[in-house]
Short mmCIF file of C-alpha atoms in Angstrom, two decimals:
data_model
loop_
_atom_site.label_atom_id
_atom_site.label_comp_id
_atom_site.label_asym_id
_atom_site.label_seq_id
_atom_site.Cartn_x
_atom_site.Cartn_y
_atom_site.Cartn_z
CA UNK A 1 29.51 -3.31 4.35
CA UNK A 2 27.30 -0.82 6.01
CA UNK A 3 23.48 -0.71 5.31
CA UNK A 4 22.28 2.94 4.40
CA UNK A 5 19.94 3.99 7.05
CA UNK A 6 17.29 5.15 4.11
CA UNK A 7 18.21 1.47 2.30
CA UNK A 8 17.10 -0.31 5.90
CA UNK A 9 13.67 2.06 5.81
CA UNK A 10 13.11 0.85 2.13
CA UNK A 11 13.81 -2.82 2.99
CA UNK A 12 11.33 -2.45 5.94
CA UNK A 13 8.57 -1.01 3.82
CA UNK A 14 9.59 -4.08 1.13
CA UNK A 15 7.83 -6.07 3.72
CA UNK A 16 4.18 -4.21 3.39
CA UNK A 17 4.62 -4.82 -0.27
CA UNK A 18 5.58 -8.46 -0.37
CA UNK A 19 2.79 -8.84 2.15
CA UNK A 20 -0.34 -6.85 1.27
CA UNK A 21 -1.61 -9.27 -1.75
CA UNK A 22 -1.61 -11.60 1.50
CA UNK A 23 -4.31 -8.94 2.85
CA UNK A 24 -5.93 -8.02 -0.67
CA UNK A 25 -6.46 -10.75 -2.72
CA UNK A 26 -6.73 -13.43 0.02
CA UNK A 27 -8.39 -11.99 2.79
CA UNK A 28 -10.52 -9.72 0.94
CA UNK A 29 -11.57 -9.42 -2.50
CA UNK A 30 -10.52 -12.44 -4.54
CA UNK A 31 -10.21 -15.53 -1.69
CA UNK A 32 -12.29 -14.92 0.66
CA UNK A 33 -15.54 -14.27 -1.52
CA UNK A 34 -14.72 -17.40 -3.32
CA UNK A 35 -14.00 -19.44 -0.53
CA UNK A 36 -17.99 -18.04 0.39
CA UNK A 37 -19.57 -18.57 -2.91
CA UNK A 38 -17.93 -22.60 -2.85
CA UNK A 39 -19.08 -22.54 0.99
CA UNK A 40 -22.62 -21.52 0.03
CA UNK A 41 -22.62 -23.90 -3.02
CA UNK A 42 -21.74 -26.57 -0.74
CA UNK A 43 -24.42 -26.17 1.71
CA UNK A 44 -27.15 -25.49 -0.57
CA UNK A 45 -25.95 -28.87 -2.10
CA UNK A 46 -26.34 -30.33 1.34
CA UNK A 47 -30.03 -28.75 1.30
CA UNK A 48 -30.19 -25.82 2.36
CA UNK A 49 -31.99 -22.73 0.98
CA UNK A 50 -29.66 -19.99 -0.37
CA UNK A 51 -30.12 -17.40 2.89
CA UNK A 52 -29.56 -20.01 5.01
CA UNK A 53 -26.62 -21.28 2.94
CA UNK A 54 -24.83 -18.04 2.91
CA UNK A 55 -25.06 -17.10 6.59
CA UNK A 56 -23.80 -20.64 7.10
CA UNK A 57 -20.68 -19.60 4.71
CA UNK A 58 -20.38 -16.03 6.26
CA UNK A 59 -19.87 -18.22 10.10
CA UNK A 60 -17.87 -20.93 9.25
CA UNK A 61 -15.51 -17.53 7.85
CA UNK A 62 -15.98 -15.93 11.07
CA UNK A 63 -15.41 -19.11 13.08
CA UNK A 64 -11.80 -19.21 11.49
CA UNK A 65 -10.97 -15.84 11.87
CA UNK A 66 -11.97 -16.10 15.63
CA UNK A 67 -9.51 -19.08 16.56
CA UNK A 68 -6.78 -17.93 14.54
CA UNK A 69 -6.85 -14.41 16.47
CA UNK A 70 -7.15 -16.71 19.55
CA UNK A 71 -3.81 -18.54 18.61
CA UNK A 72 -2.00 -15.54 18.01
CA UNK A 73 -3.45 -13.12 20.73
CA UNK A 74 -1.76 -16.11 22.99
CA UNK A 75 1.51 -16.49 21.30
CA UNK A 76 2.61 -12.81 19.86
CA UNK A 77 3.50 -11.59 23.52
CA UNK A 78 6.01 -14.01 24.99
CA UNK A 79 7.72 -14.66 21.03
CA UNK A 80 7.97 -10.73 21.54
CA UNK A 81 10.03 -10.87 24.56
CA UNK A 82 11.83 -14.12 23.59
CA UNK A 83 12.93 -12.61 20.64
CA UNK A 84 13.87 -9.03 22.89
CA UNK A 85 15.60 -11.03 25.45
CA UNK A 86 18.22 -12.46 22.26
CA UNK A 87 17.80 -9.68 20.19
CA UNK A 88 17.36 -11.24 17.26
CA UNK A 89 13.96 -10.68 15.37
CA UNK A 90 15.24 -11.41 11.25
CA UNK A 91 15.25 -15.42 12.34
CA UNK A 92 11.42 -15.17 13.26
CA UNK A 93 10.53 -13.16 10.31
CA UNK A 94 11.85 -16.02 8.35
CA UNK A 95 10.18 -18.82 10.06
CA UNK A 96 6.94 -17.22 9.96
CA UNK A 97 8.17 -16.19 6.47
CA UNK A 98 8.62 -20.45 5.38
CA UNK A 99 4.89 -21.14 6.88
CA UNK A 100 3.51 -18.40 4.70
CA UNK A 101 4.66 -19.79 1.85
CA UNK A 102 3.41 -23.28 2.36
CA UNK A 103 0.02 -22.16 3.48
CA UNK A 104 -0.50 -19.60 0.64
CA UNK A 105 0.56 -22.47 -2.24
CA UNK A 106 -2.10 -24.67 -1.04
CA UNK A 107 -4.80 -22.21 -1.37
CA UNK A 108 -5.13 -23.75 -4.98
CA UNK A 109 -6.93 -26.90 -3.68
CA UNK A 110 -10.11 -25.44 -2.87
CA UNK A 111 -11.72 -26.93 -6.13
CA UNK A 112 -15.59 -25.61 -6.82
CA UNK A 113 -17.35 -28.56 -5.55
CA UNK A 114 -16.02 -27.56 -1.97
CA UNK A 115 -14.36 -31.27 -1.47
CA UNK A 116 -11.56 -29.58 0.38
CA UNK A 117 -13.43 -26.77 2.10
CA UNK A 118 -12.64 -27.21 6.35
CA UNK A 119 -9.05 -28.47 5.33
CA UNK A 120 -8.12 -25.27 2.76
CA UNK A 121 -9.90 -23.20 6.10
CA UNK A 122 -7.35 -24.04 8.09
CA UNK A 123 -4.56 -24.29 5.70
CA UNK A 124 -5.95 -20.37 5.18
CA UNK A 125 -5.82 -19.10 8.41
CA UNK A 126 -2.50 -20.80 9.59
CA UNK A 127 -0.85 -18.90 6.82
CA UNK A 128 -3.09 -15.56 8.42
CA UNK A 129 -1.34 -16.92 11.81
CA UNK A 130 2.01 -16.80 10.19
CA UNK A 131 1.09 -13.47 8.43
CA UNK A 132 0.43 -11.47 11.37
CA UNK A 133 3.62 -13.26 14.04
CA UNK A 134 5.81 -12.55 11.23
CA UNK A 135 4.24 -8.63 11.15
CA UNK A 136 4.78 -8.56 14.37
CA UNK A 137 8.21 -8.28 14.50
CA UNK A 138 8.38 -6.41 11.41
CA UNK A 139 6.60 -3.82 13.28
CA UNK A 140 9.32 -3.68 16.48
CA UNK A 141 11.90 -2.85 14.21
CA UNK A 142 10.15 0.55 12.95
CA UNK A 143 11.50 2.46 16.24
CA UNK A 144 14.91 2.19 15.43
CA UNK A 145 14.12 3.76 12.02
CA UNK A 146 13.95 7.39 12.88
CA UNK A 147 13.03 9.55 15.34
CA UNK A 148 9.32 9.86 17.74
CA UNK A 149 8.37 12.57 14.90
CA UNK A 150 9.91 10.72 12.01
CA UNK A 151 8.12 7.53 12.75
CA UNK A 152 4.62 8.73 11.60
CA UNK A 153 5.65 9.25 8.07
CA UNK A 154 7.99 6.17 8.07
CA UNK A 155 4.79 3.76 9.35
CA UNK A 156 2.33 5.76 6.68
CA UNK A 157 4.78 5.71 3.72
CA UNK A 158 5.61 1.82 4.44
CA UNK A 159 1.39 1.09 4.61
CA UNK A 160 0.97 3.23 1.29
CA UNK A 161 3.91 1.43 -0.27
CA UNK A 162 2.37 -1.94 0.53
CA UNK A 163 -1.15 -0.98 -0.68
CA UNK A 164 0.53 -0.07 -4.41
CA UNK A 165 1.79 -3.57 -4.03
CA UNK A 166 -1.79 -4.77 -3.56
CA UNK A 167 -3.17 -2.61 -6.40
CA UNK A 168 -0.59 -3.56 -9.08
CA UNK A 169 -1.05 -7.29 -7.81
CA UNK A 170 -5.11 -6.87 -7.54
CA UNK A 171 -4.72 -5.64 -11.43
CA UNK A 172 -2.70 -8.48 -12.42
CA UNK A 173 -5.18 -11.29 -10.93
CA UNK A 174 -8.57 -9.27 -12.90
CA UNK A 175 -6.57 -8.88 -15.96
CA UNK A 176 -4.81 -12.12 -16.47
CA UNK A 177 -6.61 -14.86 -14.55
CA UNK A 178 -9.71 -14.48 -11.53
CA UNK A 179 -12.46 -15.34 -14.43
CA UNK A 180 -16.32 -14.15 -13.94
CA UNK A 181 -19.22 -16.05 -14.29
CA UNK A 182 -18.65 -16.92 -18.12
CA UNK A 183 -14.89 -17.68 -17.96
CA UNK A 184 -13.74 -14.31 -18.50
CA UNK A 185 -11.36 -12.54 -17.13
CA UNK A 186 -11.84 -8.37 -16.21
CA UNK A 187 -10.23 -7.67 -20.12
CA UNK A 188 -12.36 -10.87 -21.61
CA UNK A 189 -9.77 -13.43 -22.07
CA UNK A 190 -9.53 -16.71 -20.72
CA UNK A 191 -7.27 -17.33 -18.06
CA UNK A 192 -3.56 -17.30 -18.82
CA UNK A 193 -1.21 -20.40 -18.59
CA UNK A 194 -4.48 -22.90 -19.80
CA UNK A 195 -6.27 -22.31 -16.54
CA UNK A 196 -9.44 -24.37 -16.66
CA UNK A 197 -11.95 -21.47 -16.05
CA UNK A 198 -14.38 -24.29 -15.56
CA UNK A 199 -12.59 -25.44 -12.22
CA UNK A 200 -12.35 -22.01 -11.41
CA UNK A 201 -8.26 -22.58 -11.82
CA UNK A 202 -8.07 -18.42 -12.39
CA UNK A 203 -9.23 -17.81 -9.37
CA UNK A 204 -7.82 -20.80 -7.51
CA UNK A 205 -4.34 -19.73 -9.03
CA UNK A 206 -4.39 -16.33 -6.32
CA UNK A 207 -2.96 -19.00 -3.64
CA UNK A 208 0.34 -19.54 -5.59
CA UNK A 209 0.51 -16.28 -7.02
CA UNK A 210 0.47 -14.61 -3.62
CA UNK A 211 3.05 -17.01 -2.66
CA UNK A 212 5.67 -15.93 -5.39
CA UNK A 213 5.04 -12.17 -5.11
CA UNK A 214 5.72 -12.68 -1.54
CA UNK A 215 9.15 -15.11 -2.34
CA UNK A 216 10.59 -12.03 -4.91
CA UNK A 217 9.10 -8.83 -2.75
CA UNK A 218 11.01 -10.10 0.09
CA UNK A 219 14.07 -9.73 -1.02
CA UNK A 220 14.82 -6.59 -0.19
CA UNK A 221 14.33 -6.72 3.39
CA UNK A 222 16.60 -9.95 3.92
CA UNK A 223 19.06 -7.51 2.09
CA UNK A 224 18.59 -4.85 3.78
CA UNK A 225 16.80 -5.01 7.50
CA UNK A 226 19.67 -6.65 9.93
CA UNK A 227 19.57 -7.26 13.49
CA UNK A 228 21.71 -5.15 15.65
CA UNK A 229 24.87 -6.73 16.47
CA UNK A 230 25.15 -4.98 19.61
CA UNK A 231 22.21 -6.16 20.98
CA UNK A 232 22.24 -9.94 20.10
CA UNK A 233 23.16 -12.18 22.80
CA UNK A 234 22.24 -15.92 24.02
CA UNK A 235 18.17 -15.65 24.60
CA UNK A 236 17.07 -15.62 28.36
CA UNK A 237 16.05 -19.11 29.76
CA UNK A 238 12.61 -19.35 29.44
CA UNK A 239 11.16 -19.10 32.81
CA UNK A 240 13.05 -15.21 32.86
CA UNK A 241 11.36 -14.31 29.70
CA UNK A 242 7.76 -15.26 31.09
CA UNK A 243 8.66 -13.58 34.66
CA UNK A 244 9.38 -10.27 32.35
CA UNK A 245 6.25 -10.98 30.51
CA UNK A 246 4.57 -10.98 33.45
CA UNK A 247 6.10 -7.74 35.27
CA UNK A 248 5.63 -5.90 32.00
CA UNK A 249 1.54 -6.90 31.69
CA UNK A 250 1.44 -5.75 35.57
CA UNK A 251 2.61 -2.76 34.64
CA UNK A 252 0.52 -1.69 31.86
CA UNK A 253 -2.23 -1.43 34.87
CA UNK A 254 -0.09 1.34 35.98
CA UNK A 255 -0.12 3.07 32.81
CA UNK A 256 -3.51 4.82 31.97
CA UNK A 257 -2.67 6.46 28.94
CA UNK A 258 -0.81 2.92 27.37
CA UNK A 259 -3.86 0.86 28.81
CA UNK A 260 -6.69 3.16 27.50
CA UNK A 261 -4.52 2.92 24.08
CA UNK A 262 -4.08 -0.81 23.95
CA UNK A 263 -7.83 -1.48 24.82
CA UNK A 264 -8.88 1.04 22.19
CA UNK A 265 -6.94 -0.08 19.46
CA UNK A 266 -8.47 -3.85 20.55
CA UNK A 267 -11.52 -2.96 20.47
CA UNK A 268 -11.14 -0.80 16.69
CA UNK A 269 -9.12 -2.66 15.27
CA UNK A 270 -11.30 -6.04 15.77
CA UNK A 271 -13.80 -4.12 13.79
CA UNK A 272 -11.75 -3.05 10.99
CA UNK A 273 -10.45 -6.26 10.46
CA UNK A 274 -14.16 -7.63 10.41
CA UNK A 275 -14.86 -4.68 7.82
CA UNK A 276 -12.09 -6.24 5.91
CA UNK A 277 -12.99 -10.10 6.48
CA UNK A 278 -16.54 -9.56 6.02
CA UNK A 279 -16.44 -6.34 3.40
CA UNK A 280 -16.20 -9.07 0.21
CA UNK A 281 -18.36 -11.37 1.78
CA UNK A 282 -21.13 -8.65 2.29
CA UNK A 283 -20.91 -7.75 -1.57
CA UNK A 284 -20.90 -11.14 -2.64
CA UNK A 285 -23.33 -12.48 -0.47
CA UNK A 286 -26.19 -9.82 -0.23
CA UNK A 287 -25.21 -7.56 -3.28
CA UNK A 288 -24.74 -10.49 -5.58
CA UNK A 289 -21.44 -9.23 -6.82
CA UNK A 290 -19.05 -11.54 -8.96
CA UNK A 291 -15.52 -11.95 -8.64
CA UNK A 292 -14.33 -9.14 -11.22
CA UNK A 293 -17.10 -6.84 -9.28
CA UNK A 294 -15.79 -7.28 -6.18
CA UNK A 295 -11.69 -7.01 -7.54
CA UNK A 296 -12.67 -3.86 -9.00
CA UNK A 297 -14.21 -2.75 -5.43
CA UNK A 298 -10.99 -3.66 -4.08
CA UNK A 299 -8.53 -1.77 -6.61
CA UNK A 300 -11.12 1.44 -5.67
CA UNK A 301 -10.34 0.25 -2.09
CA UNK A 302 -6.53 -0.26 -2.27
CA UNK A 303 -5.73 2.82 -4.12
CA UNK A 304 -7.49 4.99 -1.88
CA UNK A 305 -5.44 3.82 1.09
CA UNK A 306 -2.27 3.95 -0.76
CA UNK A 307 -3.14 7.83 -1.53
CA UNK A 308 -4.56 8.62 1.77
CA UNK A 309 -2.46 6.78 3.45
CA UNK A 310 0.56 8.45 2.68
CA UNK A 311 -1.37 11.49 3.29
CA UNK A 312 -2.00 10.70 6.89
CA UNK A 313 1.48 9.60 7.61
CA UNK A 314 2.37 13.22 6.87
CA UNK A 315 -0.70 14.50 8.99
CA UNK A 316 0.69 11.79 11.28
CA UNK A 317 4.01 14.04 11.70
CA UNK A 318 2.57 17.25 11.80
CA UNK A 319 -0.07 16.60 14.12
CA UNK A 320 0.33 13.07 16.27
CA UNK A 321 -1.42 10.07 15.15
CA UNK A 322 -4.62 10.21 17.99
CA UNK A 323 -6.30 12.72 15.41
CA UNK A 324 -5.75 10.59 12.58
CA UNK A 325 -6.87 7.37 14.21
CA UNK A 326 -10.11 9.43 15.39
CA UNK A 327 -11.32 10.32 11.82
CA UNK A 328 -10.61 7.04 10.49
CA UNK A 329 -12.33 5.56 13.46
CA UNK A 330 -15.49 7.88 12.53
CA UNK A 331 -15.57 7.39 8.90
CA UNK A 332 -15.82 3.46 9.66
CA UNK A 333 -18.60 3.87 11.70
CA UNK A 334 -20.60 5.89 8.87
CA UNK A 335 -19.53 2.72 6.50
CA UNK A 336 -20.84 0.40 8.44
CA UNK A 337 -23.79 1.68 9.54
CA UNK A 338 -24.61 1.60 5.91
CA UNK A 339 -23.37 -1.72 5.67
CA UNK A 340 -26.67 -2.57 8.08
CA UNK A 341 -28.90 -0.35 6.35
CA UNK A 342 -28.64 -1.34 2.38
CA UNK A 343 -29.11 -4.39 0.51
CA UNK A 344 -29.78 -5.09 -2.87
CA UNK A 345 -33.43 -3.74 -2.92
CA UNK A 346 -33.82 -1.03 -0.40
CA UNK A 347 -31.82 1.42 1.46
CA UNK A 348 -32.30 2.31 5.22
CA UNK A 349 -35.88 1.07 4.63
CA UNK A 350 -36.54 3.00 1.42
CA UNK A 351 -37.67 0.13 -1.27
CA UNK A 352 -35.41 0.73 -4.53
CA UNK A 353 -36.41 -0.20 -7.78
CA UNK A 354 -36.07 -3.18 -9.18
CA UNK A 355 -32.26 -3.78 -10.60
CA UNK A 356 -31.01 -0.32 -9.13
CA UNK A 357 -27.80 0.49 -9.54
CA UNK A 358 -27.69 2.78 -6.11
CA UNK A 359 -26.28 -0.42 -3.89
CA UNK A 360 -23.13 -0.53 -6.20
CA UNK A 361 -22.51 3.03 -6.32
CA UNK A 362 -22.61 3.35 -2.79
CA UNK A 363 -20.55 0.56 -1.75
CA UNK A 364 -18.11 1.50 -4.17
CA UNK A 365 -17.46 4.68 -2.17
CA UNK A 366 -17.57 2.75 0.79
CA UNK A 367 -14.72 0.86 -0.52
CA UNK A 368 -12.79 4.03 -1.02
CA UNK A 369 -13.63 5.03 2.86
CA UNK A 370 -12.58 1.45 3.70
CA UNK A 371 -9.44 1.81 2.26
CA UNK A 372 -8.45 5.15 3.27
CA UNK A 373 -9.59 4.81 7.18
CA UNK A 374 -8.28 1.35 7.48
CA UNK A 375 -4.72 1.96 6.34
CA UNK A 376 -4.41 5.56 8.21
CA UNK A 377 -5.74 3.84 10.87
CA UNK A 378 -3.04 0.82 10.85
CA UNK A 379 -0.24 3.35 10.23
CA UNK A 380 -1.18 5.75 12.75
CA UNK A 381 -1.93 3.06 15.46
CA UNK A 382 1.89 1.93 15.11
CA UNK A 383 2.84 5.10 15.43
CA UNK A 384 0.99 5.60 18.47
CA UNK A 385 2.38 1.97 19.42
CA UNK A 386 5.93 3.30 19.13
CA UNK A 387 5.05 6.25 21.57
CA UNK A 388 4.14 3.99 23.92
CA UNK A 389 7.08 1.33 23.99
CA UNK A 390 10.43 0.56 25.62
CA UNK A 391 12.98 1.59 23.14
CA UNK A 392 14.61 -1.43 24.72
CA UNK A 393 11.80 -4.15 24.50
CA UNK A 394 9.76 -3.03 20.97
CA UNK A 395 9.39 -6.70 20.41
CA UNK A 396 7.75 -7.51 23.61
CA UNK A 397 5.74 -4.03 22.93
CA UNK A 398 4.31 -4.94 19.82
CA UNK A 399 3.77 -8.63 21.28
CA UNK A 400 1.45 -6.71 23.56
CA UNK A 401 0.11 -4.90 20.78
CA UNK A 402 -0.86 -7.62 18.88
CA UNK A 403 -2.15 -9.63 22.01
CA UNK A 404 -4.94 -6.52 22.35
CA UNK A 405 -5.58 -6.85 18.41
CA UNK A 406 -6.18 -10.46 18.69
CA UNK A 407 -7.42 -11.03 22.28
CA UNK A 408 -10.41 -9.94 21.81
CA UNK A 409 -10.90 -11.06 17.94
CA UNK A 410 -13.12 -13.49 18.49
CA UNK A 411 -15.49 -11.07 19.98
CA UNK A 412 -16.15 -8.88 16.19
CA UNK A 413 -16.71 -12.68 14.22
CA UNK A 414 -18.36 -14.09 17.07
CA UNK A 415 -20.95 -11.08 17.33
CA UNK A 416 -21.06 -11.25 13.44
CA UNK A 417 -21.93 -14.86 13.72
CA UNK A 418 -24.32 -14.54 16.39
CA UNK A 419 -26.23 -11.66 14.94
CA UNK A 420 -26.12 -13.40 11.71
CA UNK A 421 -27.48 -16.81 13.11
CA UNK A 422 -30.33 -15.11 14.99
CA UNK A 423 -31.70 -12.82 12.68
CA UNK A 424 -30.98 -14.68 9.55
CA UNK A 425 -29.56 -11.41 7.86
CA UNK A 426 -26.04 -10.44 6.31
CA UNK A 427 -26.63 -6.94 6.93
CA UNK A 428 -27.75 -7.20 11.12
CA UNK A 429 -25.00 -8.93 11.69
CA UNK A 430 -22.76 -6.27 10.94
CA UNK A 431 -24.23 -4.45 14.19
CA UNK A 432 -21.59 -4.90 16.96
CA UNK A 433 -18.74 -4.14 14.40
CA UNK A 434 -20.92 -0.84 14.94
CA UNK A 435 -20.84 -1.53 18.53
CA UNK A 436 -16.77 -1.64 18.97
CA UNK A 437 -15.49 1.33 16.92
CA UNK A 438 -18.18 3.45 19.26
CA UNK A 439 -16.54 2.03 22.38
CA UNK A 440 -12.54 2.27 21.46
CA UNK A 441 -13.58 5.72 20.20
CA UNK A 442 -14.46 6.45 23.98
CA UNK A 443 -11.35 5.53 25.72
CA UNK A 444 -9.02 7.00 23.01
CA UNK A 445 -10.01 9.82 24.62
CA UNK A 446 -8.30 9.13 28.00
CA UNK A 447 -4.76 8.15 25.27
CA UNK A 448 -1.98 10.55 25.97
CA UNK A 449 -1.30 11.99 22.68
CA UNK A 450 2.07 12.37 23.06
CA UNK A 451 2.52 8.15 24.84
CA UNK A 452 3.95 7.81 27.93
CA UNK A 453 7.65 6.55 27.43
CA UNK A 454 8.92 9.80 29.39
CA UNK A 455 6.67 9.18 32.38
#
């Protein structure tokens, strides 16, 4: 039976859903801090004092984001034309899809005491690896669902779908099981299911809860999102899939407007994504935030992009997606730059009094600004992807795509860690995240707003 062409586009935007709480809860605001707080623990256990201990946590983060954007920076473009040269993308998906799940699961064994920390690092970040190939693909097939206008609101609609998925399942983890300090959860009741709050079980529990809302959110797209029939075929020997590579990364040398894009979008999008690794880290580590504090942060976050998300996917169509991406690119710049300039007693200098409640207010709103700019800025960069691709290779495209996101994403963490190790401060070593949005703002200006497919 025939698949409805607006049942594939709601099977495709299935995936952002089943995916975001990947994003949300583990990367950001639930995982992530916790993984810092039983990193800090651990090193202040090993005797270290507790500024010392935390930059140690914030770089042993960074040091995992930076090789897992290594490993994927060097794998996304050949899978990309692999999977082109067979046309078959849905068996990928679903290998990457079978890692996830593993990885995610065993999230649960990072007990308090930090026994399991390096292994449940890795265990994190090769289900981030499998995260982002398996996005990868998902993101070739968005060409074939509608036209070069229709695309913008498609890619912005799919990102604000996926953020509602990471509200509603951000809600669920405050209400019913990431506890606080004393046990609690955001409502006041213990865990559910006899979680030992203790052991930190509510929290812990995130790794198998993202797992099953990924398992029943994906669903819909195995349903729904086929390969074309007419375009699968036996997959290229290997040697002719690298020689394309090759003649295809030659070529984007010849292409001013697609290499000014794909350097640009390298450059910003490293620094978001150290915004978003570092964001919950920052308010945990030099605001003193608690779990619930910094879940609440992220709901403020995630409904903002949902909302102005959408928003810009239909300022996307209207106008082109280089506007959108430079506003978003701006409005991170402002948030980080106070990022550098506040901590828990002063603000750009200016001494605060003692427990001020100025640092929360304001990062709260940054949260808002994080959200909103960060998913426009993902939606609107796929858009601008798609403007730039063979309608014929949008695998191998978006391989490319995400080799420039990740080829360079060692450079945001590394200057985070660096900065961090030198001066000894959370908040300086946010300074070349400042560094990288100011430079891919620069050469978006030499980006074709319209691509380049018809040249």
């Amino acid at each position: 039976m025939a698949i409805s062409r607006k049942r594939r586009i709601w099977g495709w935007m299935f995936y952002d859903w089943a995916q975001q709480p990947f994003y949300t809860l583990g990367l950001t605001f639930i995982f992530g801090p916790y993984f810092a707080s039983v990193a800090a623990g651990y090193y202040i256990g090993q005797g270290l004092d507790s500024v010392t201990a935390s930059a140690e946590a914030q770089s042993l983060w960074s040091a995992g984001q930076t090789i897992s954007g290594l490993v994927i920076a060097l794998s996304a473009p050949f899978l990309g034309a692999w999977a082109d040269s067979s046309g078959r993308k849905i068996p990928w998906i679903a290998l990457f899809s079978m890692i996830y799940l593993v990885a995610t699961w065993m999230l649960w064994g990072l007990t308090p005491d930090g026994s399991m920390l390096i292994w449940t690092l890795v265990i994190f970040y090769v289900g981030f690896i499998a995260a982002e190939s398996g996005l990868n693909f998902v993101n070739a097939i968005l060409p074939s669902l509608g036209t070069k206008d229709e695309v913008g609101r498609i890619s912005g609609s799919g990102s604000a779908f996926g953020y509602w998925g990471g509200v509603v399942s951000l809600f669920i983890m405050l209400l019913l099981f990431a506890e606080n300090d004393s046990g609690k959860t955001l409502i006041g009741i213990d865990p559910l299911l006899g979680l030992d709050p203790a052991m930190r079980e509510g929290t812990r529990s995130v790794g198998p809860f993202i797992a099953i809302w990924y398992f029943l959110f994906i669903i819909p797209f195995f349903l729904w999102v086929r390969d074309d029939p007419a375009h699968i075929k036996k997959a290229d020997p290997v040697s002719k899939v690298w020689a394309d590579l090759m003649a295809t990364l030659r070529s984007v040398f010849q292409r001013k407007s697609l290499l000014n894009f794909l350097i640009s979008s390298m450059l910003y999008r490293d620094a978001l994504n150290a915004v978003y690794a570092f964001g919950g880290l920052y308010a945990g580590l030099v605001l003193g935030w608690s779990i619930i504090q910094i879940g609440v942060f992220g709901i403020v976050g995630a409904i903002t992009a949902a909302v102005v998300t959408w928003a810009g996917g239909l300022v996307d169509q209207r106008v082109g997606p280089k506007p959108v991406i430079t506003a978003a690119i701006w409005a991170l710049i402002v948030v980080s730059s106070i990022i550098v300039g506040m901590s828990r007693t002063s603000f750009f200098g200016i001494p605060l009094p003692a427990g001020s409640m100025i640092p929360d207010v304001i990062f709260y709103i940054c949260g808002a600004v994080i959200g909103g700019a960060g998913g426009t800025i993902y939606a609107a960069s796929r858009t601008m992807m798609v403007r730039h691709s063979d309608p014929d290779r949008p695998t191998e495209a978006f391989g490319l795509f995400a080799l420039t996101g990740k080829a360079t994403a060692f450079l945001a963490p590394a200057g985070v860690f660096v900065f961090t190790k030198a001066t000894g401060s959370n908040q300086l070593g946010f300074i070349p995240v400042i560094a990288l949005f100011l430079i891919g703002l620069y050469l978006l200006r030499f980006v074709n707003k319209d691509g380049d497919r018809a040249v």
